[in-house]
Tab-separated table of N, CA and C in Angstrom:
chain	number	residue	atom	x	y	z
P	1	MET	N	9.008	-0.335	-17.433
P	1	MET	CA	10.375	-0.296	-17.895
P	1	MET	C	11.296	-0.420	-16.681
P	2	GLN	N	12.253	-1.290	-16.778
P	2	GLN	CA	13.241	-1.485	-15.714
P	2	GLN	C	14.433	-0.565	-15.969
P	3	TYR	N	14.832	0.171	-14.945
P	3	TYR	CA	15.976	1.062	-15.070
P	3	TYR	C	17.248	0.455	-14.496
P	4	PHE	N	17.072	-0.516	-13.588
P	4	PHE	CA	18.210	-1.178	-12.972
P	4	PHE	C	18.253	-2.605	-13.491
P	5	ASP	N	19.368	-3.011	-13.987
P	5	ASP	CA	19.524	-4.375	-14.481
P	5	ASP	C	20.610	-5.034	-13.651
P	6	LEU	N	20.169	-5.805	-12.656
P	6	LEU	CA	21.112	-6.389	-11.728
P	6	LEU	C	20.705	-7.830	-11.454
P	7	ASP	N	21.598	-8.750	-11.716
P	7	ASP	CA	21.368	-10.161	-11.408
P	7	ASP	C	22.318	-10.566	-10.299
P	8	LEU	N	21.753	-11.161	-9.268
P	8	LEU	CA	22.562	-11.629	-8.150
P	8	LEU	C	22.724	-13.138	-8.242
P	9	PRO	N	23.907	-13.650	-7.947
P	9	PRO	CA	24.095	-15.106	-7.945
P	9	PRO	C	23.185	-15.752	-6.897
P	10	GLU	N	22.710	-16.962	-7.179
P	10	GLU	CA	21.804	-17.656	-6.272
P	10	GLU	C	22.386	-17.868	-4.892
P	11	GLU	N	23.694	-18.073	-4.796
P	11	GLU	CA	24.291	-18.341	-3.481
P	11	GLU	C	24.228	-17.131	-2.547
P	12	ILE	N	23.965	-15.961	-3.073
P	12	ILE	CA	23.832	-14.773	-2.216
P	12	ILE	C	22.511	-14.815	-1.446
P	13	GLU	N	21.518	-15.506	-1.972
P	13	GLU	CA	20.202	-15.652	-1.344
P	13	GLU	C	19.556	-14.307	-1.027
P	14	SER	N	19.710	-13.388	-1.930
P	14	SER	CA	19.048	-12.094	-1.836
P	14	SER	C	18.407	-11.804	-3.181
P	15	SER	N	17.521	-10.831	-3.191
P	15	SER	CA	16.913	-10.457	-4.458
P	15	SER	C	16.933	-8.944	-4.609
P	16	ALA	N	17.033	-8.521	-5.840
P	16	ALA	CA	17.029	-7.096	-6.165
P	16	ALA	C	15.758	-6.808	-6.955
P	17	ARG	N	15.166	-5.692	-6.638
P	17	ARG	CA	13.983	-5.288	-7.394
P	17	ARG	C	13.898	-3.777	-7.436
P	18	GLU	N	13.083	-3.305	-8.325
P	18	GLU	CA	12.910	-1.878	-8.513
P	18	GLU	C	11.584	-1.468	-7.889
P	19	ARG	N	11.570	-0.293	-7.269
P	19	ARG	CA	10.343	0.194	-6.630
P	19	ARG	C	10.127	1.638	-7.030
P	20	LEU	N	8.968	1.929	-7.594
P	20	LEU	CA	8.606	3.293	-7.968
P	20	LEU	C	8.146	4.034	-6.722
P	21	VAL	N	8.611	5.247	-6.538
P	21	VAL	CA	8.166	6.072	-5.417
P	21	VAL	C	6.823	6.682	-5.807
P	22	ASP	N	5.796	6.295	-5.069
P	22	ASP	CA	4.458	6.829	-5.308
P	22	ASP	C	3.946	7.476	-4.025
P	23	GLU	N	2.732	8.006	-4.078
P	23	GLU	CA	2.168	8.689	-2.909
P	23	GLU	C	2.037	7.754	-1.714
P	24	ALA	N	1.692	6.497	-1.956
P	24	ALA	CA	1.541	5.542	-0.862
P	24	ALA	C	2.856	5.346	-0.111
P	25	LEU	N	3.952	5.305	-0.843
P	25	LEU	CA	5.260	5.114	-0.211
P	25	LEU	C	5.654	6.332	0.627
P	26	LEU	N	5.197	7.499	0.226
P	26	LEU	CA	5.570	8.743	0.909
P	26	LEU	C	4.570	9.162	1.988
P	27	LYS	N	3.642	8.289	2.335
P	27	LYS	CA	2.576	8.691	3.267
P	27	LYS	C	3.091	9.074	4.655
P	28	ASN	N	4.248	8.555	5.079
P	28	ASN	CA	4.800	8.881	6.398
P	28	ASN	C	5.904	9.928	6.340
P	29	GLY	N	6.170	10.441	5.162
P	29	GLY	CA	7.223	11.435	4.990
P	29	GLY	C	8.020	11.153	3.731
P	30	SER	N	8.799	12.136	3.303
P	30	SER	CA	9.521	11.994	2.042
P	30	SER	C	10.987	11.604	2.213
P	31	LYS	N	11.487	11.576	3.449
P	31	LYS	CA	12.880	11.158	3.657
P	31	LYS	C	12.960	9.641	3.646
P	32	LEU	N	14.067	9.131	3.159
P	32	LEU	CA	14.261	7.686	3.081
P	32	LEU	C	14.031	7.025	4.439
P	33	LYS	N	14.503	7.645	5.502
P	33	LYS	CA	14.362	7.053	6.837
P	33	LYS	C	12.913	7.052	7.323
P	34	GLU	N	12.014	7.757	6.638
P	34	GLU	CA	10.616	7.825	7.048
P	34	GLU	C	9.715	6.831	6.312
P	35	ILE	N	10.228	6.218	5.258
P	35	ILE	CA	9.378	5.282	4.513
P	35	ILE	C	9.440	3.896	5.153
P	36	ALA	N	8.391	3.144	4.931
P	36	ALA	CA	8.313	1.794	5.508
P	36	ALA	C	9.142	0.835	4.654
P	37	ILE	N	10.217	0.347	5.236
P	37	ILE	CA	11.088	-0.616	4.565
P	37	ILE	C	11.146	-1.857	5.447
P	38	PRO	N	10.883	-3.022	4.872
P	38	PRO	CA	10.936	-4.241	5.688
P	38	PRO	C	12.341	-4.493	6.226
P	39	GLU	N	12.402	-5.260	7.307
P	39	GLU	CA	13.689	-5.666	7.858
P	39	GLU	C	14.485	-6.411	6.800
P	40	HIS	N	15.790	-6.351	6.908
P	40	HIS	CA	16.703	-7.054	5.990
P	40	HIS	C	16.548	-6.563	4.553
P	41	THR	N	16.215	-5.270	4.414
P	41	THR	CA	16.043	-4.669	3.095
P	41	THR	C	16.807	-3.356	3.049
P	42	LEU	N	17.481	-3.117	1.939
P	42	LEU	CA	18.253	-1.888	1.754
P	42	LEU	C	17.861	-1.211	0.446
P	43	VAL	N	17.756	0.105	0.490
P	43	VAL	CA	17.632	0.898	-0.730
P	43	VAL	C	19.054	1.299	-1.069
P	44	ILE	N	19.574	0.764	-2.174
P	44	ILE	CA	20.983	1.004	-2.463
P	44	ILE	C	21.235	2.053	-3.540
P	45	MET	N	20.180	2.394	-4.302
P	45	MET	CA	20.386	3.410	-5.326
P	45	MET	C	19.039	4.042	-5.679
P	46	VAL	N	19.106	5.311	-6.077
P	46	VAL	CA	17.928	6.051	-6.516
P	46	VAL	C	18.192	6.554	-7.927
P	47	ARG	N	17.177	6.435	-8.772
P	47	ARG	CA	17.245	7.044	-10.105
P	47	ARG	C	16.218	8.152	-10.126
P	48	ARG	N	16.676	9.373	-10.364
P	48	ARG	CA	15.797	10.529	-10.486
P	48	ARG	C	16.084	11.167	-11.831
P	49	ASP	N	15.108	11.148	-12.685
P	49	ASP	CA	15.277	11.598	-14.068
P	49	ASP	C	16.433	10.814	-14.692
P	50	ASP	N	17.514	11.484	-15.055
P	50	ASP	CA	18.660	10.790	-15.659
P	50	ASP	C	19.837	10.669	-14.699
P	51	THR	N	19.585	10.887	-13.413
P	51	THR	CA	20.654	10.857	-12.419
P	51	THR	C	20.500	9.644	-11.509
P	52	PHE	N	21.615	8.998	-11.206
P	52	PHE	CA	21.648	7.883	-10.270
P	52	PHE	C	22.491	8.303	-9.074
P	53	PHE	N	22.042	7.986	-7.862
P	53	PHE	CA	22.842	8.289	-6.669
P	53	PHE	C	22.518	7.319	-5.543
P	54	VAL	N	23.462	7.196	-4.621
P	54	VAL	CA	23.297	6.348	-3.441
P	54	VAL	C	22.633	7.201	-2.365
P	55	PRO	N	21.484	6.749	-1.839
P	55	PRO	CA	20.769	7.569	-0.856
P	55	PRO	C	21.294	7.374	0.566
P	56	LYS	N	20.989	8.350	1.404
P	56	LYS	CA	21.251	8.272	2.840
P	56	LYS	C	19.900	8.393	3.540
P	57	GLY	N	19.877	8.242	4.822
P	57	GLY	CA	18.621	8.334	5.572
P	57	GLY	C	17.896	9.646	5.395
P	58	ASP	N	18.640	10.750	5.240
P	58	ASP	CA	18.024	12.070	5.089
P	58	ASP	C	17.705	12.429	3.641
P	59	THR	N	17.957	11.525	2.713
P	59	THR	CA	17.662	11.801	1.303
P	59	THR	C	16.163	12.037	1.124
P	60	GLU	N	15.824	13.155	0.501
P	60	GLU	CA	14.428	13.471	0.206
P	60	GLU	C	14.033	12.737	-1.078
P	61	LEU	N	13.068	11.853	-0.960
P	61	LEU	CA	12.573	11.145	-2.133
P	61	LEU	C	11.488	11.973	-2.799
P	62	GLN	N	11.367	11.798	-4.100
P	62	GLN	CA	10.362	12.527	-4.863
P	62	GLN	C	9.494	11.537	-5.624
P	63	LEU	N	8.257	11.958	-5.899
P	63	LEU	CA	7.378	11.122	-6.717
P	63	LEU	C	8.083	10.746	-8.005
P	64	ASN	N	7.921	9.517	-8.411
P	64	ASN	CA	8.476	8.955	-9.640
P	64	ASN	C	9.965	8.654	-9.572
P	65	ASP	N	10.605	8.860	-8.404
P	65	ASP	CA	11.961	8.325	-8.248
P	65	ASP	C	11.845	6.809	-8.366
P	66	ARG	N	12.922	6.187	-8.773
P	66	ARG	CA	12.959	4.721	-8.812
P	66	ARG	C	14.044	4.255	-7.868
P	67	LEU	N	13.675	3.308	-6.999
P	67	LEU	CA	14.600	2.796	-5.995
P	67	LEU	C	15.077	1.416	-6.392
P	68	LEU	N	16.358	1.159	-6.221
P	68	LEU	CA	16.885	-0.190	-6.353
P	68	LEU	C	16.952	-0.738	-4.937
P	69	VAL	N	16.164	-1.782	-4.686
P	69	VAL	CA	16.010	-2.356	-3.355
P	69	VAL	C	16.572	-3.766	-3.365
P	70	ILE	N	17.386	-4.085	-2.365
P	70	ILE	CA	17.906	-5.442	-2.213
P	70	ILE	C	17.427	-5.972	-0.874
P	71	SER	N	16.896	-7.189	-0.894
P	71	SER	CA	16.416	-7.786	0.345
P	71	SER	C	16.710	-9.275	0.350
P	72	ASP	N	16.771	-9.810	1.563
P	72	ASP	CA	16.871	-11.263	1.689
P	72	ASP	C	15.647	-11.867	1.023
P	73	ASN	N	15.813	-13.012	0.416
P	73	ASN	CA	14.651	-13.671	-0.188
P	73	ASN	C	13.549	-13.860	0.833
P	74	ASN	N	13.928	-14.164	2.060
P	74	ASN	CA	12.944	-14.339	3.117
P	74	ASN	C	12.194	-13.032	3.369
P	75	ALA	N	12.899	-11.899	3.356
P	75	ALA	CA	12.258	-10.606	3.581
P	75	ALA	C	11.261	-10.310	2.472
P	76	GLU	N	11.631	-10.642	1.243
P	76	GLU	CA	10.719	-10.412	0.126
P	76	GLU	C	9.449	-11.245	0.289
P	77	LYS	N	9.584	-12.474	0.752
P	77	LYS	CA	8.432	-13.347	0.995
P	77	LYS	C	7.546	-12.745	2.082
P	78	VAL	N	8.159	-12.197	3.129
P	78	VAL	CA	7.391	-11.569	4.203
P	78	VAL	C	6.585	-10.394	3.648
P	79	VAL	N	7.217	-9.570	2.819
P	79	VAL	CA	6.526	-8.429	2.218
P	79	VAL	C	5.361	-8.911	1.362
P	80	GLN	N	5.593	-9.925	0.551
P	80	GLN	CA	4.534	-10.455	-0.300
P	80	GLN	C	3.383	-10.990	0.553
P	81	ASP	N	3.702	-11.727	1.624
P	81	ASP	CA	2.667	-12.252	2.518
P	81	ASP	C	1.870	-11.118	3.160
P	82	LEU	N	2.575	-10.057	3.585
P	82	LEU	CA	1.889	-8.919	4.197
P	82	LEU	C	0.961	-8.227	3.205
P	83	GLU	N	1.405	-8.074	1.958
P	83	GLU	CA	0.567	-7.442	0.939
P	83	GLU	C	-0.674	-8.275	0.671
P	84	GLU	N	-0.525	-9.607	0.625
P	84	GLU	CA	-1.672	-10.482	0.421
P	84	GLU	C	-2.624	-10.416	1.608
P	85	GLU	N	-2.065	-10.403	2.827
P	85	GLU	CA	-2.890	-10.311	4.031
P	85	GLU	C	-3.638	-8.984	4.072
P	86	GLU	N	-2.949	-7.895	3.692
P	86	GLU	CA	-3.567	-6.577	3.649
P	86	GLU	C	-4.747	-6.561	2.684
P	87	ALA	N	-4.561	-7.165	1.513
P	87	ALA	CA	-5.635	-7.222	0.520
P	87	ALA	C	-6.820	-8.010	1.049
P	88	GLU	N	-6.542	-9.114	1.742
P	88	GLU	CA	-7.618	-9.930	2.296
P	88	GLU	C	-8.368	-9.163	3.389
P	89	ILE	N	-7.633	-8.463	4.255
P	89	ILE	CA	-8.262	-7.672	5.316
P	89	ILE	C	-9.147	-6.595	4.707
P	90	LEU	N	-8.638	-5.921	3.670
P	90	LEU	CA	-9.410	-4.875	3.013
P	90	LEU	C	-10.690	-5.433	2.405
P	91	THR	N	-10.595	-6.608	1.789
P	91	THR	CA	-11.770	-7.238	1.192
P	91	THR	C	-12.804	-7.550	2.261
P	92	HIS	N	-12.368	-8.145	3.382
P	92	HIS	CA	-13.306	-8.460	4.467
P	92	HIS	C	-13.897	-7.190	5.073
P	93	TRP	N	-13.065	-6.163	5.234
P	93	TRP	CA	-13.554	-4.897	5.773
P	93	TRP	C	-14.638	-4.320	4.874
P	94	TRP	N	-14.392	-4.327	3.565
P	94	TRP	CA	-15.355	-3.769	2.619
P	94	TRP	C	-16.665	-4.551	2.655
P	95	MET	N	-16.569	-5.874	2.746
P	95	MET	CA	-17.779	-6.696	2.809
P	95	MET	C	-18.567	-6.389	4.084
P	96	ASP	N	-17.871	-6.282	5.225
P	96	ASP	CA	-18.536	-5.938	6.487
P	96	ASP	C	-19.160	-4.549	6.405
P	97	PHE	N	-18.412	-3.611	5.846
P	97	PHE	CA	-18.899	-2.241	5.729
P	97	PHE	C	-20.188	-2.189	4.902
P	98	THR	N	-20.193	-2.840	3.743
P	98	THR	CA	-21.388	-2.799	2.893
P	98	THR	C	-22.557	-3.520	3.551
P	99	ARG	N	-22.287	-4.627	4.248
P	99	ARG	CA	-23.362	-5.360	4.927
P	99	ARG	C	-23.976	-4.484	6.029
P	100	HIS	N	-23.123	-3.858	6.860
P	100	HIS	CA	-23.634	-3.023	7.949
P	100	HIS	C	-24.315	-1.768	7.411
P	101	THR	N	-23.754	-1.186	6.368
P	101	THR	CA	-24.358	0.006	5.773
P	101	THR	C	-25.717	-0.338	5.187
P	102	GLY	N	-25.806	-1.485	4.519
P	102	GLY	CA	-27.086	-1.922	3.953
P	102	GLY	C	-28.139	-2.109	5.027
P	103	ARG	N	-27.747	-2.732	6.140
P	103	ARG	CA	-28.681	-2.916	7.268
P	103	ARG	C	-29.127	-1.566	7.820
P	104	PHE	N	-28.174	-0.660	8.001
P	104	PHE	CA	-28.481	0.669	8.539
P	104	PHE	C	-29.486	1.384	7.635
P	105	ILE	N	-29.228	1.368	6.334
P	105	ILE	CA	-30.119	2.053	5.390
P	105	ILE	C	-31.503	1.413	5.418
P	106	LYS	N	-31.562	0.092	5.474
P	106	LYS	CA	-32.848	-0.617	5.508
P	106	LYS	C	-33.634	-0.234	6.761
P	107	VAL	N	-32.973	-0.224	7.919
P	107	VAL	CA	-33.633	0.140	9.178
P	107	VAL	C	-34.132	1.587	9.115
P	108	ARG	N	-33.257	2.490	8.645
P	108	ARG	CA	-33.658	3.909	8.551
P	108	ARG	C	-34.813	4.095	7.573
P	109	TRP	N	-34.782	3.391	6.459
P	109	TRP	CA	-35.834	3.498	5.456
P	109	TRP	C	-37.173	3.055	6.045
P	110	HIS	N	-37.181	1.919	6.752
P	110	HIS	CA	-38.423	1.433	7.361
P	110	HIS	C	-38.923	2.391	8.444
P	111	LYS	N	-38.005	2.980	9.204
P	111	LYS	CA	-38.406	3.946	10.222
P	111	LYS	C	-39.017	5.174	9.568
P	112	LEU	N	-38.416	5.654	8.486
P	112	LEU	CA	-38.980	6.812	7.773
P	112	LEU	C	-40.369	6.500	7.226
P	113	LEU	N	-40.540	5.307	6.670
P	113	LEU	CA	-41.859	4.916	6.155
P	113	LEU	C	-42.887	4.832	7.279
P	114	ASP	N	-42.483	4.238	8.417
P	114	ASP	CA	-43.385	4.138	9.560
P	114	ASP	C	-43.770	5.521	10.075
P	115	ASP	N	-42.797	6.413	10.179
P	115	ASP	CA	-43.069	7.779	10.636
P	115	ASP	C	-44.015	8.492	9.683
P	116	GLN	N	-43.817	8.263	8.386
P	116	GLN	CA	-44.679	8.897	7.379
P	116	GLN	C	-46.108	8.375	7.496
P	117	LYS	N	-46.266	7.074	7.721
P	117	LYS	CA	-47.599	6.478	7.894
P	117	LYS	C	-48.303	7.046	9.127
P	118	LYS	N	-47.522	7.216	10.211
P	118	LYS	CA	-48.105	7.740	11.451
P	118	LYS	C	-48.562	9.176	11.273
P	119	ARG	N	-47.829	9.952	10.499
P	119	ARG	CA	-48.205	11.348	10.272
P	119	ARG	C	-49.469	11.452	9.429
P	120	LYS	N	-49.682	10.500	8.530
P	120	LYS	CA	-50.865	10.523	7.657
P	120	LYS	C	-52.133	10.186	8.431
P	121	LYS	N	-52.014	9.471	9.536
P	121	LYS	CA	-53.192	9.061	10.311
P	121	LYS	C	-53.741	10.176	11.098
């Protein structure tokens, strides 16, 4: 559900979007100035329950607050590219992790079997 309904004229070359405050957003702190906001991006309004207000840097954000964010179209593209790159890095990391873990388990398993055989002799 969208709480902010804002259309910007194309000549402004900016975009407005809504962002839910979740645990990931608050990982570096709960103040607005502590959250990761891309360059050329502004949080211009917060909706908390049925209240709307303009935030400042020291505003304490809470889980489930909704932020109205305005950014240059270019900034939004940068954020999207970073999110895609992050997902790709995570996928490669997971594949490397499972491959190395599988090798480790295989080596340890063979060593345990060899040790067991030696003890039986």
